Tab-separated table of C-alpha atoms and ligand atoms in Angstrom:
chain	number	residue	atom	x	y	z
M	1406	MET	CA	0.056	0.121	0.047
M	1407	LEU	CA	1.262	3.225	-0.903
M	1408	ALA	CA	4.594	2.046	-1.756
M	1409	GLU	CA	5.654	4.824	-3.427
M	1410	ALA	CA	4.747	7.360	-1.058
M	1411	ASN	CA	7.776	9.251	0.502
M	1412	ASN	CA	9.840	7.785	-2.407
M	1413	TYR	CA	9.699	10.868	-4.752
M	1414	PHE	CA	13.161	11.338	-5.655
M	1415	LYS	CA	14.028	7.549	-7.553
M	1416	THR	CA	17.120	6.596	-8.805
M	1417	VAL	CA	16.844	8.345	-12.249
M	1418	GLN	CA	16.385	5.852	-15.255
M	1419	SER	CA	16.674	7.486	-18.432
M	1420	GLY	CA	18.026	10.604	-19.865
M	1421	SER	CA	21.361	13.523	-18.853
M	1422	ALA	CA	21.436	14.562	-15.066
M	1423	ALA	CA	20.097	17.682	-16.283
M	1424	THR	CA	16.904	16.097	-18.071
M	1425	SER	CA	15.958	14.021	-14.910
M	1426	THR	CA	15.819	17.334	-12.476
M	1427	ARG	CA	13.758	19.151	-15.235
M	1428	HIS	CA	11.081	16.011	-15.382
M	1429	GLN	CA	11.575	16.247	-11.455
M	1430	GLN	CA	10.865	19.736	-11.020
M	1431	ALA	CA	7.985	19.591	-14.047
M	1432	LEU	CA	6.192	16.365	-11.594
M	1433	GLU	CA	6.338	18.904	-8.348
M	1434	ARG	CA	4.578	21.854	-10.288
M	1435	CYS	CA	1.971	19.277	-11.451
M	1436	LEU	CA	1.550	18.308	-8.265
M	1437	ASP	CA	1.502	21.980	-7.196
M	1438	ARG	CA	-0.914	22.812	-9.209
M	1439	LEU	CA	-3.454	19.708	-8.508
M	1440	ARG	CA	-2.948	21.371	-4.743
M	1441	THR	CA	-3.697	24.485	-5.567
M	1442	THR	CA	-6.942	23.925	-8.448
M	1443	MET	CA	-8.744	21.198	-6.025
M	1444	PRO	CA	-10.365	23.581	-4.641
M	1445	VAL	CA	-11.632	25.753	-7.530
M	1446	ILE	CA	-12.602	22.218	-9.269
M	1447	GLY	CA	-14.700	20.750	-6.524
M	1448	LEU	CA	-15.695	17.468	-7.568
M	1449	ARG	CA	-15.881	18.627	-11.054
M	1450	ASN	CA	-14.179	17.072	-13.937
M	1451	PRO	CA	-12.541	18.374	-16.457
M	1452	LYS	CA	-13.665	17.746	-19.983
M	1453	ILE	CA	-12.127	20.048	-22.316
M	1454	GLY	CA	-9.842	23.283	-21.799
M	1455	LEU	CA	-11.482	27.134	-22.247
M	1456	ALA	CA	-9.628	30.047	-23.941
M	1457	ASP	CA	-8.555	31.315	-20.865
M	1458	ASN	CA	-7.435	28.161	-19.485
M	1459	THR	CA	-10.070	27.431	-16.976
M	1460	TRP	CA	-12.221	23.841	-17.757
M	1461	SER	CA	-15.413	23.163	-18.665
M	1462	TYR	CA	-16.571	19.578	-17.151
M	1463	CYS	CA	-18.369	16.630	-17.757
M	1464	GLY	CA	-21.376	14.823	-16.814
M	1465	PRO	CA	-20.474	11.516	-15.174
M	1466	TYR	CA	-21.158	9.428	-18.111
M	1467	ASP	CA	-18.322	11.134	-20.129
M	1468	TRP	CA	-15.171	8.558	-21.459
M	1469	VAL	CA	-12.670	11.818	-19.618
M	1470	VAL	CA	-14.275	11.324	-15.897
M	1471	SER	CA	-11.689	9.280	-14.577
M	1472	PHE	CA	-8.629	11.119	-15.583
M	1473	LEU	CA	-8.638	13.836	-12.801
M	1474	ALA	CA	-8.892	11.258	-10.229
M	1475	GLY	CA	-6.722	9.223	-12.307
M	1476	GLN	CA	-4.107	12.224	-11.409
M	1477	TYR	CA	-5.001	12.268	-7.942
M	1478	TRP	CA	-4.349	8.831	-7.198
M	1479	LEU	CA	-0.579	9.236	-8.949
M	1480	GLY	CA	-0.495	12.543	-6.422
M	1481	LEU	CA	-1.221	9.805	-3.650
M	1482	SER	CA	1.136	7.377	-4.620
M	1483	LEU	CA	4.150	10.013	-5.263
M	1484	THR	CA	3.562	12.276	-1.531
M	1485	GLY	CA	1.336	9.587	0.605
M	1486	ASP	CA	-0.399	13.255	0.945
M	1487	PRO	CA	-3.753	12.355	2.275
M	1488	VAL	CA	-5.260	15.325	0.683
M	1489	PHE	CA	-5.046	13.729	-2.676
M	1490	LEU	CA	-6.790	10.389	-1.138
M	1491	ASN	CA	-9.519	12.002	-0.287
M	1492	ALA	CA	-10.077	14.131	-3.360
M	1493	ALA	CA	-10.147	11.200	-5.459
M	1494	ARG	CA	-12.448	8.946	-3.032
M	1495	ALA	CA	-14.717	11.485	-2.999
M	1496	ARG	CA	-15.314	10.981	-7.106
M	1497	ARG	CA	-16.182	7.077	-6.518
M	1498	ALA	CA	-20.068	7.989	-6.390
M	1499	ILE	CA	-20.070	8.283	-10.174
M	1500	PHE	CA	-18.079	5.113	-10.527
M	1501	ARG	CA	-21.085	3.416	-8.780
M	1502	GLY	CA	-23.819	5.066	-10.914
M	1503	ILE	CA	-21.771	4.260	-14.221
M	1504	LEU	CA	-22.060	0.326	-13.198
M	1505	ARG	CA	-25.965	0.977	-12.658
M	1506	ASN	CA	-26.931	2.500	-16.256
M	1507	ARG	CA	-26.551	0.513	-19.100
M	1508	ASP	CA	-26.545	3.340	-21.846
M	1509	ALA	CA	-23.647	4.742	-20.349
M	1510	GLN	CA	-21.151	1.833	-20.283
M	1511	ASP	CA	-19.009	1.649	-23.219
M	1512	HIS	CA	-15.745	0.167	-23.848
M	1513	ASP	CA	-14.413	3.367	-22.180
M	1514	LEU	CA	-14.540	1.418	-18.919
M	1515	GLY	CA	-11.261	0.236	-19.044
M	1516	PHE	CA	-9.692	4.487	-18.744
M	1517	GLN	CA	-12.670	4.734	-16.117
M	1518	TYR	CA	-11.948	2.130	-13.559
M	1519	SER	CA	-7.856	1.670	-13.891
M	1520	LEU	CA	-8.226	5.095	-13.527
M	1521	ALA	CA	-10.933	5.416	-10.583
M	1522	CYS	CA	-11.407	2.117	-8.931
M	1523	ILE	CA	-7.836	-0.068	-9.202
M	1524	SER	CA	-6.019	2.594	-8.262
M	1525	ASP	CA	-8.046	2.816	-5.395
M	1526	TYR	CA	-7.836	-0.742	-4.634
M	1527	LEU	CA	-3.709	-0.970	-5.660
M	1528	LEU	CA	-2.827	1.758	-3.371
M	1529	THR	CA	-5.550	1.592	-0.321
M	1530	GLY	CA	-6.320	-2.283	-0.133
M	1531	ASP	CA	-10.354	-1.304	-0.159
M	1532	ARG	CA	-11.951	-3.708	-1.903
M	1533	GLU	CA	-15.355	-1.680	-2.884
M	1534	PRO	CA	-13.544	-0.200	-5.962
M	1535	ARG	CA	-11.735	-3.873	-6.645
M	1536	ASP	CA	-15.335	-5.181	-6.961
M	1537	MET	CA	-16.431	-2.461	-8.749
M	1538	ALA	CA	-13.517	-2.433	-11.381
M	1539	LEU	CA	-14.456	-5.890	-11.825
M	1540	GLU	CA	-17.799	-5.790	-12.500
M	1541	ALA	CA	-16.476	-3.055	-15.460
M	1542	ALA	CA	-14.005	-5.935	-17.035
M	1543	ASN	CA	-17.273	-8.248	-16.590
M	1544	VAL	CA	-19.294	-5.502	-18.870
M	1545	LEU	CA	-15.918	-4.477	-20.815
M	1546	MET	CA	-15.670	-8.510	-21.237
M	1547	ASN	CA	-19.506	-8.750	-22.483
M	1548	ARG	CA	-18.745	-6.238	-25.378
M	1549	TYR	CA	-16.134	-9.024	-27.197
M	1550	ARG	CA	-17.854	-10.216	-30.002
M	1551	PRO	CA	-16.278	-13.183	-31.022
M	1552	GLU	CA	-17.229	-13.806	-34.760
M	1553	GLY	CA	-14.867	-11.371	-35.083
M	1554	ARG	CA	-12.759	-11.594	-32.331
M	1555	TYR	CA	-13.210	-7.716	-31.105
M	1556	ILE	CA	-14.490	-5.657	-28.605
M	1557	GLN	CA	-17.311	-3.689	-29.686
M	1558	ALA	CA	-16.492	0.008	-29.148
M	1559	TRP	CA	-19.797	2.547	-28.904
M	1560	ASN	CA	-23.285	2.261	-28.574
M	1561	PRO	CA	-25.430	3.028	-31.297
M	1562	ARG	CA	-27.768	5.126	-28.604
M	1563	SER	CA	-26.221	7.693	-26.640
M	1564	VAL	CA	-26.425	8.149	-22.703
M	1565	HIS	CA	-28.674	11.552	-23.753
M	1566	GLY	CA	-30.750	9.208	-26.049
M	1567	ALA	CA	-29.620	10.511	-29.238
M	1568	PHE	CA	-28.869	7.841	-31.789
M	1569	ARG	CA	-25.905	7.357	-33.481
M	1570	PRO	CA	-26.598	4.554	-36.275
M	1571	ASP	CA	-22.251	4.431	-37.414
M	1572	PHE	CA	-21.771	3.775	-33.763
M	1573	SER	CA	-23.689	0.435	-34.164
M	1574	ASN	CA	-22.006	-3.093	-33.497
M	1575	GLY	CA	-19.301	-4.052	-36.060
M	1576	ARG	CA	-17.018	-1.065	-34.850
M	1577	VAL	CA	-13.603	-1.467	-33.491
M	1578	ILE	CA	-11.309	1.843	-32.705
M	1579	ALA	CA	-7.678	2.534	-32.023
M	1580	ASP	CA	-8.306	3.891	-28.376
M	1581	THR	CA	-9.565	0.450	-27.177
M	1582	MET	CA	-6.253	-0.458	-27.074
M	1583	GLN	CA	-5.872	1.330	-23.705
M	1584	ASN	CA	-8.706	-0.357	-22.138
M	1585	LEU	CA	-7.431	-4.011	-22.567
M	1586	ALA	CA	-5.064	-3.600	-18.967
M	1587	LEU	CA	-8.791	-3.714	-17.427
M	1588	LEU	CA	-9.016	-7.166	-18.688
M	1589	TYR	CA	-5.909	-8.197	-18.239
M	1590	TRP	CA	-6.091	-7.401	-14.336
M	1591	ALA	CA	-9.152	-9.313	-14.047
M	1592	TYR	CA	-8.060	-12.220	-15.505
M	1593	ASP	CA	-4.826	-11.828	-12.899
M	1594	GLU	CA	-7.297	-11.113	-9.645
M	1595	THR	CA	-9.713	-13.735	-10.783
M	1596	CYS	CA	-7.996	-16.370	-12.808
M	1597	ARG	CA	-10.955	-16.488	-15.391
M	1598	THR	CA	-8.999	-16.934	-18.826
M	1599	ASP	CA	-11.696	-15.874	-20.432
M	1600	PHE	CA	-10.655	-12.293	-19.656
M	1601	LYS	CA	-7.420	-12.616	-21.332
M	1602	GLU	CA	-8.733	-14.559	-24.013
M	1603	ALA	CA	-10.948	-11.146	-24.938
M	1604	ALA	CA	-7.665	-8.991	-24.144
M	1605	ASP	CA	-6.028	-11.086	-26.563
M	1606	GLY	CA	-8.659	-11.914	-29.102
M	1607	HIS	CA	-8.997	-8.210	-29.225
M	1608	ALA	CA	-5.256	-7.705	-29.578
M	1609	GLU	CA	-4.665	-9.876	-32.410
M	1610	THR	CA	-7.346	-8.205	-34.566
M	1611	THR	CA	-6.600	-4.861	-33.740
M	1612	MET	CA	-2.765	-5.806	-34.762
M	1613	ALA	CA	-4.368	-7.501	-38.147
M	1614	HIS	CA	-6.425	-4.807	-39.545
M	1615	LEU	CA	-5.975	-1.474	-37.734
M	1616	VAL	CA	-1.837	-1.270	-38.233
M	1617	ARG	CA	-1.517	-1.076	-41.480
M	1618	PRO	CA	1.602	-2.903	-43.631
M	1619	ASP	CA	3.194	0.782	-43.377
M	1620	ALA	CA	2.965	0.819	-39.728
M	1621	THR	CA	0.728	3.924	-39.771
M	1622	SER	CA	-2.984	3.275	-38.484
M	1623	PHE	CA	-6.416	3.131	-38.907
M	1624	HIS	CA	-8.355	5.034	-35.967
M	1625	THR	CA	-11.399	3.082	-36.225
M	1626	PHE	CA	-12.556	-0.331	-38.593
M	1627	ALA	CA	-15.864	-1.528	-39.898
M	1628	PHE	CA	-16.012	-5.212	-39.026
M	1629	ASP	CA	-19.456	-6.976	-40.577
M	1630	PRO	CA	-21.672	-7.240	-37.146
M	1631	VAL	CA	-23.083	-10.584	-38.234
M	1632	SER	CA	-19.994	-12.705	-39.651
M	1633	GLY	CA	-17.965	-11.015	-38.271
M	1634	LYS	CA	-15.745	-10.037	-41.626
M	1635	PRO	CA	-13.339	-7.351	-41.670
M	1636	LEU	CA	-14.916	-4.401	-43.985
M	1637	ARG	CA	-12.984	-0.895	-44.270
M	1638	GLY	CA	-10.868	1.335	-42.279
M	1639	GLN	CA	-12.408	4.663	-41.243
M	1640	THR	CA	-11.677	7.263	-39.045
M	1641	HIS	CA	-13.966	9.586	-36.609
M	1642	GLN	CA	-11.178	12.013	-34.907
M	1643	GLY	CA	-8.914	12.166	-37.854
M	1644	TYR	CA	-8.022	13.954	-40.800
M	1645	ALA	CA	-9.568	11.349	-43.437
M	1646	ASP	CA	-10.387	7.586	-43.273
M	1647	ASP	CA	-7.065	6.812	-44.762
M	1648	SER	CA	-4.601	9.112	-42.453
M	1649	CYS	CA	-3.007	8.579	-39.429
M	1650	TRP	CA	-4.516	10.161	-36.453
M	1651	SER	CA	-1.954	10.964	-34.132
M	1652	ARG	CA	-3.603	9.967	-30.569
M	1653	GLY	CA	-5.176	6.900	-32.569
M	1654	GLN	CA	-1.324	5.838	-33.339
M	1655	ALA	CA	-0.126	6.986	-29.424
M	1656	TRP	CA	-3.153	4.831	-28.102
M	1657	MET	CA	-1.705	2.186	-29.926
M	1658	ILE	CA	1.628	2.470	-28.665
M	1659	HIS	CA	1.328	3.255	-25.605
M	1660	GLY	CA	-1.591	-0.325	-25.468
M	1661	PHE	CA	0.419	-2.560	-27.153
M	1662	ALA	CA	3.599	-2.041	-25.011
M	1663	GLN	CA	1.403	-2.059	-22.044
M	1664	CYS	CA	-0.142	-5.818	-23.825
M	1665	ALA	CA	3.765	-6.724	-23.689
M	1666	LEU	CA	4.300	-6.155	-20.442
M	1667	LYS	CA	1.291	-7.730	-19.333
M	1668	THR	CA	1.688	-10.799	-21.211
M	1669	GLY	CA	4.834	-11.300	-22.059
M	1670	ASN	CA	4.201	-11.573	-25.843
M	1671	GLN	CA	6.849	-10.209	-28.081
M	1672	ALA	CA	4.013	-9.583	-30.873
M	1673	TYR	CA	2.972	-7.397	-28.609
M	1674	ALA	CA	6.437	-5.837	-28.144
M	1675	ASP	CA	6.897	-5.887	-31.984
M	1676	VAL	CA	3.626	-3.864	-32.923
M	1677	ALA	CA	4.008	-1.343	-30.220
M	1678	ARG	CA	8.024	-0.896	-31.957
M	1679	ARG	CA	6.467	-0.909	-35.347
M	1680	LEU	CA	3.733	1.466	-34.336
M	1681	ALA	CA	7.092	4.127	-32.280
M	1682	ALA	CA	9.084	3.975	-35.331
M	1683	LYS	CA	6.542	4.924	-37.672
M	1684	ALA	CA	5.849	7.765	-35.596
M	1685	GLN	CA	9.440	8.641	-34.939
M	1686	GLU	CA	9.667	9.106	-38.825
M	1687	LEU	CA	6.214	10.923	-39.336
M	1688	MET	CA	7.151	13.794	-36.425
M	1689	GLY	CA	10.468	14.405	-38.353
M	1690	ASP	CA	12.349	17.101	-36.114
M	1691	ASP	CA	8.879	18.061	-34.211
M	1692	SER	CA	8.817	17.167	-30.385
M	1693	VAL	CA	4.654	17.880	-30.413
M	1694	PRO	CA	3.489	15.991	-33.100
M	1695	VAL	CA	0.923	17.168	-36.067
M	1696	TRP	CA	-2.774	15.967	-34.401
M	1697	ASP	CA	-2.867	14.140	-38.011
M	1698	TYR	CA	-0.074	13.132	-39.838
M	1699	SER	CA	-1.575	12.867	-43.042
M	1700	VAL	CA	-1.917	16.563	-43.513
M	1701	PRO	CA	-1.195	18.385	-45.856
M	1702	GLU	CA	2.285	20.199	-45.997
M	1703	PRO	CA	3.456	22.373	-44.675
M	1704	LYS	CA	2.797	20.801	-41.192
M	1705	THR	CA	1.603	23.650	-39.725
M	1706	ASP	CA	-1.541	22.273	-38.240
M	1707	TYR	CA	-2.856	22.321	-35.404
M	1708	ARG	CA	-0.534	20.132	-32.487
M	1709	ASP	CA	-1.717	17.899	-30.303
M	1710	SER	CA	-0.542	17.780	-27.004
M	1711	SER	CA	-1.950	14.501	-25.729
M	1712	ALA	CA	-0.808	12.812	-28.381
M	1713	ALA	CA	2.943	13.194	-27.479
M	1714	ALA	CA	2.165	12.795	-23.464
M	1715	ILE	CA	0.783	9.756	-24.616
M	1716	MET	CA	3.133	8.458	-26.677
M	1717	ALA	CA	6.183	9.438	-24.455
M	1718	ALA	CA	4.635	6.856	-21.538
M	1719	GLY	CA	4.298	4.360	-23.857
M	1720	LEU	CA	7.531	4.884	-24.963
M	1721	PHE	CA	9.077	4.179	-21.407
M	1722	ILE	CA	6.955	1.394	-21.056
M	1723	LEU	CA	8.239	-0.029	-24.469
M	1724	ALA	CA	11.141	0.217	-23.426
M	1725	ASP	CA	10.520	-1.784	-20.115
M	1726	VAL	CA	10.221	-5.189	-22.358
M	1727	CYS	CA	12.919	-4.642	-24.866
M	1728	ASP	CA	16.632	-5.246	-24.643
M	1729	GLU	CA	19.008	-2.595	-23.190
M	1730	ASP	CA	20.312	-1.386	-26.783
M	1731	GLU	CA	17.013	-0.648	-28.208
M	1732	ALA	CA	15.544	0.595	-24.542
M	1733	ALA	CA	17.837	3.712	-25.084
M	1734	ARG	CA	16.391	4.718	-28.325
M	1735	TRP	CA	13.020	4.733	-26.981
M	1736	ARG	CA	13.788	6.421	-23.740
M	1737	GLU	CA	15.557	9.159	-25.906
M	1738	PHE	CA	12.347	9.453	-27.955
M	1739	GLY	CA	10.084	9.619	-24.819
M	1740	ASN	CA	12.479	12.562	-23.300
M	1741	ARG	CA	12.200	14.129	-26.378
M	1742	LEU	CA	8.761	14.496	-26.593
M	1743	LEU	CA	8.775	15.020	-22.518
M	1744	GLY	CA	10.969	18.137	-23.907
M	1745	GLY	CA	8.619	19.075	-26.620
M	1746	LEU	CA	5.630	19.762	-24.203
M	1747	LEU	CA	8.276	21.185	-21.558
M	1748	ASP	CA	9.356	23.773	-24.085
M	1749	SER	CA	5.769	24.600	-25.328
M	1750	CYS	CA	2.812	23.334	-23.707
M	1751	ASP	CA	3.680	23.720	-20.361
M	1752	LEU	CA	0.891	25.148	-18.452
M	1753	THR	CA	2.588	24.897	-14.737
M	1754	THR	CA	4.436	28.059	-15.213
M	1755	ASP	CA	1.383	29.843	-15.465
M	1756	PRO	CA	-0.416	30.692	-11.975
M	1757	ASN	CA	-4.003	31.067	-13.739
M	1758	ALA	CA	-4.490	27.936	-15.780
M	1759	LEU	CA	-6.502	25.292	-13.901
M	1760	GLY	CA	-4.850	22.235	-16.421
M	1761	LEU	CA	-1.049	21.101	-16.892
M	1762	LEU	CA	-0.849	20.965	-20.846
M	1763	ALA	CA	-1.380	23.935	-23.494
M	1764	HIS	CA	-2.320	23.021	-27.836
M	1765	GLY	CA	-4.586	19.501	-27.197
M	1766	ALA	CA	-6.368	18.617	-30.044
M	1767	ALA	CA	-9.625	16.697	-28.775
M	1768	HIS	CA	-11.963	16.434	-32.471
M	1769	VAL	CA	-10.395	19.025	-34.712
M	1770	THR	CA	-12.605	17.999	-37.522
M	1771	SER	CA	-15.536	19.008	-35.104
M	1772	GLY	CA	-14.203	21.814	-34.075
M	1773	PHE	CA	-12.070	21.605	-31.154
M	1774	ALA	CA	-8.671	22.095	-30.935
M	1775	ASP	CA	-5.593	23.989	-28.952
M	1776	ASN	CA	-7.280	22.969	-26.204
M	1777	MET	CA	-6.109	21.978	-22.724
M	1778	LEU	CA	-7.451	17.864	-22.116
M	1779	PRO	CA	-7.884	16.217	-18.917
M	1780	TYR	CA	-6.145	13.189	-20.670
M	1781	GLY	CA	-3.171	15.279	-21.799
M	1782	ASP	CA	-2.720	16.493	-18.187
M	1783	TYR	CA	-2.906	12.846	-16.944
M	1784	TYR	CA	-0.488	11.101	-19.320
M	1785	PHE	CA	1.953	14.026	-18.951
M	1786	MET	CA	2.540	13.355	-15.069
M	1787	GLU	CA	2.409	9.090	-15.927
M	1788	ALA	CA	5.259	9.933	-18.935
M	1789	LEU	CA	6.944	12.263	-16.668
M	1790	MET	CA	6.965	9.538	-13.431
M	1791	ARG	CA	8.083	6.770	-15.893
M	1792	SER	CA	11.002	9.034	-17.309
M	1793	LEU	CA	11.967	9.549	-13.845
M	1794	GLY	CA	11.807	5.445	-13.034
M	1795	HIS	CA	8.735	4.944	-11.162
M	1796	ARG	CA	6.642	1.843	-12.574
M	1797	GLN	CA	4.047	0.896	-10.668
M	1798	PHE	CA	0.942	2.571	-11.994
M	1799	PHE	CA	-2.749	1.307	-12.344
M	1800	TRP	CA	-2.442	-0.291	-15.846
R	2329	LIG	N1	-10.523	8.468	-26.901
R	2329	LIG	C1	-11.220	9.661	-27.461
R	2329	LIG	C2	-10.109	10.331	-27.816
R	2329	LIG	O1	-8.584	9.947	-27.595
R	2329	LIG	O2	-10.637	11.166	-28.193
């Protein structure tokens, strides 16, 4: 319990002493920011940043609802300070509510329950969040479609009643790779092999159809809902169906690296490595990726700081499943991304900002670009911690 508390200044694992000092200082500023904004934010949960770097907040059934709680649990793991424990725990009722509302349940249960409930159980030993996370894992597993070996991403009817036919059965998306950790955790916790079979089945389908032969990726892929036959790649938040959305690529780098770490399966490490090498090639000299690697030249379009943060965290995981020579390449790339974020997106030195990172791109084609994003903030902290050698997370 609280295994990492008071162990903040860890042995440096990657980069020079100057880089590590820079990352430690940034992490301290993140913790300060979380403490100072806590009374302003209260029990609300950030959805997207506004122009003045305050937040607009989400309702209880939003996929982003757990990212601030996740940052508080990281804060607790780093400091042992009960202020973080109380702020995170005070949100538990939201996650009880999602389990009571079928329409609120989709593939994002992984983000929600890994960060809000497994975190609580791992850090405090409390059994209620463990049982809630297991219930969520069961719901997620029931979204597994054995005929196509995938987890259905979305629901055709939103929790607010809107009908989205394009969200109906037969839809696989890159982001789901990040939700498989809930299933692997449930397998470890219960020894029930159906959790692992669903996670492995989905990962293999993603590898076969969403990762293209040149190691770019589709954001989504449509399957025949009856036969499970693969149909076509499509986008939802990217530039075009055949483009490479940078956050989708980042979700997959982190997700496949995490699958490799959980299972020891080198095929997962291999695909994470190919996706990472492709992203590195597509970024050229950039340190924060453009929101979609396929936007026309010159690529001066919106950046996506969240893609950089997610990818950086994933690269440090990838380094942990590679041999030491190769690991140095991924740590260096991760440090480069963190350097880019600290140089051009860091809001922790701006006392008026409620979040940590500027310049996220939530959904450019729907008009949401250049914002703070709660997931960018969560993965920024995770990446800083991983760069400093921390290895205990909630997935
Ligand atoms: N999972 C949704 C997104 O990445 O925007």
